[in-house]
Coordinates of C-alpha atoms in Angstrom, one line a residue:
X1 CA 92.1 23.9 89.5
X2 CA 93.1 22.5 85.6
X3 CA 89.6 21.3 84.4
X4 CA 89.3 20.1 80.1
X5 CA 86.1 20.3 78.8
X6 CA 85.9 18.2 75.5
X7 CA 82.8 19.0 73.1
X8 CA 81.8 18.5 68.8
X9 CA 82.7 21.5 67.3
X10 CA 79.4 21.3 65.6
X11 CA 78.2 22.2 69.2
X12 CA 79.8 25.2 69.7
X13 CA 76.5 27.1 70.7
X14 CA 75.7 24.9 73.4
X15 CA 79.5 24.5 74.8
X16 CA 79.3 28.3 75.2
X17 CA 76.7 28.1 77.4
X18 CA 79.0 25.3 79.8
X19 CA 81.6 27.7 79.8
X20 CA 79.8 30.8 81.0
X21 CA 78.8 28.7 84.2
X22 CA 81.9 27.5 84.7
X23 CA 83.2 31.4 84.4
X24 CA 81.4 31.9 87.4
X25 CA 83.7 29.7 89.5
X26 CA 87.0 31.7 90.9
X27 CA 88.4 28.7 91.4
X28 CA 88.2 26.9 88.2
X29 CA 91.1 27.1 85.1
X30 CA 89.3 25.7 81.7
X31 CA 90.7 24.1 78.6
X32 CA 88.7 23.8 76.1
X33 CA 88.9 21.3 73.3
X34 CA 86.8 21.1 69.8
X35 CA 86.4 17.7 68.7
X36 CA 86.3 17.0 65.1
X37 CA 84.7 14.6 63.0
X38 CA 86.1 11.0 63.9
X39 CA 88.4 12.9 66.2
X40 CA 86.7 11.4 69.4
X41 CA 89.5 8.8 69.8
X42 CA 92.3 10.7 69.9
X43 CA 91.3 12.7 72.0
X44 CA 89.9 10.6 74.7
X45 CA 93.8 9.4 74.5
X46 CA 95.1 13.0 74.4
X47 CA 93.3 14.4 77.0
X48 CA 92.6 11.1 79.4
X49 CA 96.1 11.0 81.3
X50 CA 96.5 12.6 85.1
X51 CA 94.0 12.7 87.3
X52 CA 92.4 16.7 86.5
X53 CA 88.5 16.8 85.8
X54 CA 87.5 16.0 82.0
X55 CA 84.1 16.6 81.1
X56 CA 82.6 15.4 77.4
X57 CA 79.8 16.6 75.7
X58 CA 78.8 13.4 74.0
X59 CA 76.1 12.8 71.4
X60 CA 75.3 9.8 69.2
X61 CA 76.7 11.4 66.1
X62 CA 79.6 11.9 67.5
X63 CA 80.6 8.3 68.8
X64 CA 78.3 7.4 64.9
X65 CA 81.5 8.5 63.3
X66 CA 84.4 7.0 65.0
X67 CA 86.0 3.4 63.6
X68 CA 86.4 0.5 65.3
X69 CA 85.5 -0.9 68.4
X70 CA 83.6 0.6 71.5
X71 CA 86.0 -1.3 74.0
X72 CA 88.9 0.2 72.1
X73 CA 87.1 4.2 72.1
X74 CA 86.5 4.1 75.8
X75 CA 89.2 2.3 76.6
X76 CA 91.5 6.1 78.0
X77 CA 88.1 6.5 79.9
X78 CA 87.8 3.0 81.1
X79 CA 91.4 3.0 82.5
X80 CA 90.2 6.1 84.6
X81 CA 87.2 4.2 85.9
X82 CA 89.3 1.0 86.8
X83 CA 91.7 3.2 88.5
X84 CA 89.3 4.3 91.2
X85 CA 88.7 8.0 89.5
X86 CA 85.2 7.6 87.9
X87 CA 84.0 10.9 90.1
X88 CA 86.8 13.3 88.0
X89 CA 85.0 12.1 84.9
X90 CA 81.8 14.0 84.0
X91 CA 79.5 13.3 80.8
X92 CA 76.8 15.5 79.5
X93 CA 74.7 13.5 77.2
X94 CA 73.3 15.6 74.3
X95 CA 70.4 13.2 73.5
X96 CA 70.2 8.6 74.2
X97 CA 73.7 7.8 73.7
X98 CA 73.9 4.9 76.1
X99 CA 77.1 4.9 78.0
X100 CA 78.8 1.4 78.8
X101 CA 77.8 0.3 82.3
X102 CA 80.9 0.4 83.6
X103 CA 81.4 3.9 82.5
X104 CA 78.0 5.1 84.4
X105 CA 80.1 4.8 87.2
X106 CA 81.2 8.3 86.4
X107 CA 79.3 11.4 86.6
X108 CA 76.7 12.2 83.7
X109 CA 73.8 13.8 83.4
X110 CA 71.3 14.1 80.5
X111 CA 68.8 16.6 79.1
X112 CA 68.6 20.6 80.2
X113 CA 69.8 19.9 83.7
X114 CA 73.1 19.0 82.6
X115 CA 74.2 22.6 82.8
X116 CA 73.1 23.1 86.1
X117 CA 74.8 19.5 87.1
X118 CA 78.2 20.7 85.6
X119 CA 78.5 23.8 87.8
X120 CA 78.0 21.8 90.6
X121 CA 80.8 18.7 89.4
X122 CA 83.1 21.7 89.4
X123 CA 82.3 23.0 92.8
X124 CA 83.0 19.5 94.2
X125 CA 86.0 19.0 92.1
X126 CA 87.6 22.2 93.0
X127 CA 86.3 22.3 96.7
X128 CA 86.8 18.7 98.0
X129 CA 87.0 20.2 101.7
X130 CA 83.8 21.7 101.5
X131 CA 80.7 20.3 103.4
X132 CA 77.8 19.7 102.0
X133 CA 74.6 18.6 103.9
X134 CA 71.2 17.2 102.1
X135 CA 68.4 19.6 101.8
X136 CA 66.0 18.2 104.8
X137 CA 63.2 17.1 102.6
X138 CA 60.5 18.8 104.6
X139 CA 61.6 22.0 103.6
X140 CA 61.8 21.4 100.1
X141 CA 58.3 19.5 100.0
X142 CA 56.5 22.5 101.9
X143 CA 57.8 24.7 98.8
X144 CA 55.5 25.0 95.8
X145 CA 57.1 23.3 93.2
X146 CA 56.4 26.0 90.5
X147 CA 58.4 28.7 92.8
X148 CA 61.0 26.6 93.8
X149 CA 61.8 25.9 90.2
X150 CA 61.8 29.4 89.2
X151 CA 64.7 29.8 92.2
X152 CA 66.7 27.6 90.7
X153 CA 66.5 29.3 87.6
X154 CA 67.1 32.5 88.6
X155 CA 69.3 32.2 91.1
X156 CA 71.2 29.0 90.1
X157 CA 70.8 28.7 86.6
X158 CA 71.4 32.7 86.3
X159 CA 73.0 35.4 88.8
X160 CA 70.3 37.5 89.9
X161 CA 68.3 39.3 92.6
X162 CA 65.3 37.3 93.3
X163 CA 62.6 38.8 96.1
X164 CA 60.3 36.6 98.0
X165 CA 57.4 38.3 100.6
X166 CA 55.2 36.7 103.3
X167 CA 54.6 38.7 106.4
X168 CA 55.7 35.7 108.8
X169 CA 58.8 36.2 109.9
X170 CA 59.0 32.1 110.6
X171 CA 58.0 31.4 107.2
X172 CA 61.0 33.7 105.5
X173 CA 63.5 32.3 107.8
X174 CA 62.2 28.0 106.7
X175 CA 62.6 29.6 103.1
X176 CA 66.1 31.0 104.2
X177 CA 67.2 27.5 105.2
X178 CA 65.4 25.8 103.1
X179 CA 66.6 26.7 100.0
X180 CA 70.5 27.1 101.4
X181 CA 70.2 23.7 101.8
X182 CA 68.9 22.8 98.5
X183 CA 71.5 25.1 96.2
X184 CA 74.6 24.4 98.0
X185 CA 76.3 22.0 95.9
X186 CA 75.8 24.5 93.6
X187 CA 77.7 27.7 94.4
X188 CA 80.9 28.2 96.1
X189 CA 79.7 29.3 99.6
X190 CA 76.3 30.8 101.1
X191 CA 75.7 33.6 103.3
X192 CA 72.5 33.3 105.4
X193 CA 71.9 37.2 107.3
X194 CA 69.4 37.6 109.1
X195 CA 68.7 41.5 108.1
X196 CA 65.3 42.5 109.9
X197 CA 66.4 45.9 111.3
X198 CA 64.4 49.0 111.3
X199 CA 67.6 50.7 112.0
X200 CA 69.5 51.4 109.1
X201 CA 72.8 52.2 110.6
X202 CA 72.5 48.8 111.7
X203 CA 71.2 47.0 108.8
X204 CA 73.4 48.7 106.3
X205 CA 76.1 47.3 108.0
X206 CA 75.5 43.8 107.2
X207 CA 74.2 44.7 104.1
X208 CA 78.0 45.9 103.5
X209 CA 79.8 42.5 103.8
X210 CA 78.0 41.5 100.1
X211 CA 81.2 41.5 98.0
X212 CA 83.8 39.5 96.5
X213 CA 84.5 37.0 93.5
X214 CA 83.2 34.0 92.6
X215 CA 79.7 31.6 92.6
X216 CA 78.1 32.9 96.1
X217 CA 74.5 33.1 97.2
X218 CA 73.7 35.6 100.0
X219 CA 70.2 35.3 101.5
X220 CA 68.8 38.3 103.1
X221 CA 66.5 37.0 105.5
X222 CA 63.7 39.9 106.8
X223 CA 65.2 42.7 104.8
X224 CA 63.3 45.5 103.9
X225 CA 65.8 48.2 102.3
X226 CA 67.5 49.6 99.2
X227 CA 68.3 47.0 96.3
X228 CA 71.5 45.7 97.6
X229 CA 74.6 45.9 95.2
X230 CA 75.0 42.4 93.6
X231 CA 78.4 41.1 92.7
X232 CA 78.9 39.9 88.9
X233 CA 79.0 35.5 89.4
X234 CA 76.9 36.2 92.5
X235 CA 72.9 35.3 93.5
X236 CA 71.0 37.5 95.6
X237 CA 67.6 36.0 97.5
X238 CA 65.7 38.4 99.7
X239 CA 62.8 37.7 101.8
X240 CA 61.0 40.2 103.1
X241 CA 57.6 41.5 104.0
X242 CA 56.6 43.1 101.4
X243 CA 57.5 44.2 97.8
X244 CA 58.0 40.8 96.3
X245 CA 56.7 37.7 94.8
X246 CA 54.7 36.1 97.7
X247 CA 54.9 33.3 99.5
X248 CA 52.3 31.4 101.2
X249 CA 52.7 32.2 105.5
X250 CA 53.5 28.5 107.3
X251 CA 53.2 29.6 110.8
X252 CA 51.4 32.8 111.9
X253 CA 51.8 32.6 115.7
X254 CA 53.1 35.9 117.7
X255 CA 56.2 35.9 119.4
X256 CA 55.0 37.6 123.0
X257 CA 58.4 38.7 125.1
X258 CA 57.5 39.0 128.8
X259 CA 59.6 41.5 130.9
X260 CA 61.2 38.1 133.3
X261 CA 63.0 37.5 129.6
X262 CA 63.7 40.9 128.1
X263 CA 65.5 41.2 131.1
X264 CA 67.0 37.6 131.1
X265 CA 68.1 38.1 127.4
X266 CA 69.5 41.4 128.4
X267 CA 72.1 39.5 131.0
X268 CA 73.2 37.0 128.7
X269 CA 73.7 40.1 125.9
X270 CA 76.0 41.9 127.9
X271 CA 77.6 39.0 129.5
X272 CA 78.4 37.8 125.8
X273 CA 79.7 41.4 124.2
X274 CA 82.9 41.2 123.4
X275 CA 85.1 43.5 125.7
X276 CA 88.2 43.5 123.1
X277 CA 88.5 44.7 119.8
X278 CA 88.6 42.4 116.4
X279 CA 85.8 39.6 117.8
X280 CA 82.9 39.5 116.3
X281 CA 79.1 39.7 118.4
X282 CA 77.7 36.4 118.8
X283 CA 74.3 37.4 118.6
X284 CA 72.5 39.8 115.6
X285 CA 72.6 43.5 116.1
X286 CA 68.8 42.8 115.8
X287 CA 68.8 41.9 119.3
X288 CA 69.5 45.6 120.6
X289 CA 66.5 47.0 118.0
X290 CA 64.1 44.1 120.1
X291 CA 65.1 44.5 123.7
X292 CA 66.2 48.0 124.6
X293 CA 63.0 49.6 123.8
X294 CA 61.0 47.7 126.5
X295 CA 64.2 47.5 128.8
X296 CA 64.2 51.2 128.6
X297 CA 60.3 51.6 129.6
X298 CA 61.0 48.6 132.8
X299 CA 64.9 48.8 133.6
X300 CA 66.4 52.1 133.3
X301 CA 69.8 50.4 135.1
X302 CA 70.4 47.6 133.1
X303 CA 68.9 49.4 129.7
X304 CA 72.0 52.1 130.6
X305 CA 74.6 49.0 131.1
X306 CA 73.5 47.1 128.0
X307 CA 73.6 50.1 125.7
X308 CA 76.9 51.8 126.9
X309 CA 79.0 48.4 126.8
X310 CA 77.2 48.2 123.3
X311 CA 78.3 51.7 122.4
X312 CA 81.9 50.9 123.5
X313 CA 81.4 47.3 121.4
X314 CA 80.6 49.7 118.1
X315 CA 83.5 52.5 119.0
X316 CA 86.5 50.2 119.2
X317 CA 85.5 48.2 116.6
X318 CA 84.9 51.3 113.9
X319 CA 82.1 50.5 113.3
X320 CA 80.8 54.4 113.4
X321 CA 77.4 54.8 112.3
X322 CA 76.2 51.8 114.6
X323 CA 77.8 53.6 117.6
X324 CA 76.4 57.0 116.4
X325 CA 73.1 55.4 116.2
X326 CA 73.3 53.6 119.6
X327 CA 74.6 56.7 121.6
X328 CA 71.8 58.7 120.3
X329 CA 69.5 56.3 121.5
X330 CA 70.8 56.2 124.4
X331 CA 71.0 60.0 124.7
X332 CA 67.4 60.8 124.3
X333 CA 66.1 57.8 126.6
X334 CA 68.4 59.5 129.4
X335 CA 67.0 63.1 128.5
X336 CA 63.8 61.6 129.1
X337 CA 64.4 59.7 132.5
X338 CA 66.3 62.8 133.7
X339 CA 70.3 61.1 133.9
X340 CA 72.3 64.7 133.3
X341 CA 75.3 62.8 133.1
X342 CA 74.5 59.9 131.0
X343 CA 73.4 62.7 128.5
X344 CA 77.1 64.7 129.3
X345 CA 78.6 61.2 128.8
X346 CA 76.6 60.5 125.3
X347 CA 77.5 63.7 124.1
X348 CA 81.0 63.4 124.5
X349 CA 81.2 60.5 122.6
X350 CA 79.2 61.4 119.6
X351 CA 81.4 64.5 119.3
X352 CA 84.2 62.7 118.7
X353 CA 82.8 60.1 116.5
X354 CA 80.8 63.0 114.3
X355 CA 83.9 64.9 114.3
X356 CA 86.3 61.8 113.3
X357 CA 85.5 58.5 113.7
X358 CA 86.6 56.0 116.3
X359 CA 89.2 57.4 118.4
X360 CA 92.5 55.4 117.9
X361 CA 93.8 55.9 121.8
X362 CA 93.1 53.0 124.6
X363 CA 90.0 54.1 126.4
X364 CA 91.8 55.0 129.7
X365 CA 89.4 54.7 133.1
X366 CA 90.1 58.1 133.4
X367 CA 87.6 59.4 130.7
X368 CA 85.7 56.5 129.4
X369 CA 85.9 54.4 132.3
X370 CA 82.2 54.4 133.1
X371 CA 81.6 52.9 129.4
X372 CA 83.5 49.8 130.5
X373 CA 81.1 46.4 131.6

């Protein structure tokens, strides 16, 4: 998207700044135009035509030196405005300049928070489809102002890694949403994972999907790991246990799982495992870390059914170090409960996944078929 960003030359300092944010955007294409003294006019009438995004930086100086009449400056600006496209218009005021009313119809902002403002004009311009739900104001209240401020400046303002502790889980994931829904209009798109694995096979994995161009937060909700690799125009926030700048707990309750609903969850986990390549689990890989420990202990049956559909989940989907991880779980548990051939079968597979990778054959029922729920 075509976006013209109008500013005094004298001003070239602060214009920098605008355009650095808006570099951040992948899908934003900016012109850039210097206005001379008693220039304004001309190009307000240059520039005003179509129906593209202009912004101005305005000042009082600026409008101080033009001739004539006001009607007759804002008049290319006006036109816009009386056609219905006041929203493609956005002002940054560089000090009081007072805008005609009907001209405050547009977008403008005034101050040090213009900046921040802009970015998000060009999100909306250049993203019309995108969704964009108000912050609930609960969560924003329950943050302390000081913190939440220094989020915004770190992560909005600036691409950064920013890490936030508090030992309750509850807390970190109200944080999570909280602040998602604060920042959106300002980035492209948000990633909210929920990363509390112990197992790094597992974690790493989503860890992994981090990547790409453009203005994107990724929240890293319970994560406790290497410093993840942070794209260029990208924000990183992590909340974790430990290691950061900490956060008061909200709720401090324990989450007590009963057997009845390990083995409950267990059902609906296998029943919900995708039996066919390319679809994506419905549920976090957290899930296995949490219930096959204790399912193990109470249900050697259905402990054995969740973790070889699980296994075959992994293998098909070459996802390799998950499946490596998960078969050597489920290895040693049947070592210990005595299953010869669940160990035969676990070996088997980890040979060929240590030795190459996912095999790329069908699993026929003639050598995997016990690995198929």
């Amino acid at each position: 998207m075509r976006l013209t960003f109008l500013y005094p030359e004298e001003q070239e300092a602060f214009a920098q700044k605008a355009l650095k944010r808006l570099a951040r955007l992948s899908q934003i294409d900016v012109a850039i135009v210097a206005i001379g003294s008693g220039n304004l006019r001309q190009e307000l009438l240059d520039n005003s035509d179509g129906d593209e995004p202009l912004v101005l930086l305005l000042s009082r100086d600026l409008v101080a030196q033009e001739r004539g009449s006001a009607r007759v400056l804002w008049a290319p600006l006006l036109g816009r405005v009386e056609a219905g496209a006041s929203q493609s218009i956005g002002i940054l005021l560089l000090d009081d300049l007072v805008l005609p009313p009907l001209l405050q119809r547009s977008r403008w902002a005034r101050g040090s928070l213009g900046l921040r403002e802009l970015e998000s004009w060009a999100i909306s311009w250049s993203m019309p489809q995108k969704e964009r739900k108000a912050a609930d104001p609960q969560m924003i209240h329950d943050m302390d102002a000081g913190l939440l401020e220094l989020m915004l400046e770190c992560l909005v303002d600036g691409s950064a890694l920013l890490k936030l502790s508090c030992p309750c889980a509850s807390t970190r994931t109200i944080y999570a949403a909280g602040f998602a829904a604060l920042a959106g209009r300002y980035f492209e798109a948000i990633h909210n994972l929920f990363v509390p694995h112990r197992v790094a096979a597992l974690r790493d994995e989503i860890v992994a999907r981090i990547s790409g161009e453009g203005r994107v937060l990724w929240i890293l909700d319970g994560y406790e790991g290497p410093v993840p690799v942070r794209p260029e125009s990208a924000s990183i926030l992590v909340l974790g246990a430990s290691g950061g700048i900490a956060i008061p707990a909200i709720d401090m309750q324990p989450v007590e799982v009963d057997l009845t609903g390990v083995v409950d969850r267990s059902l609906e986990l296998i029943a919900r495992i995708p039996n066919t390549a390319g679809i994506e689990l419905p549920f976090s890989t957290f899930e296995f870390e949490e219930v096959l420990p204790q399912l193990f202990e109470q249900h050697w049956v259905l402990a054995e059914r969740l973790a070889r559909k699980a296994g075959v989940f992994f293998r098909v989907n070459f996802r390799v170090g998950q499946a490596i991880w998960l078969y050597e779980e489920l290895r040693k548990q049947a070592e210990l409960q005595g299953k010869a051939n669940c160990v035969q079968d676990c070996d088997n597979e980890l040979y060929w996944l240590r030795a190459g990778g996912n095999r790329k054959l069908p699993v026929s029922p003639a050598d995997q078929g016990s690995f198929e729920f």
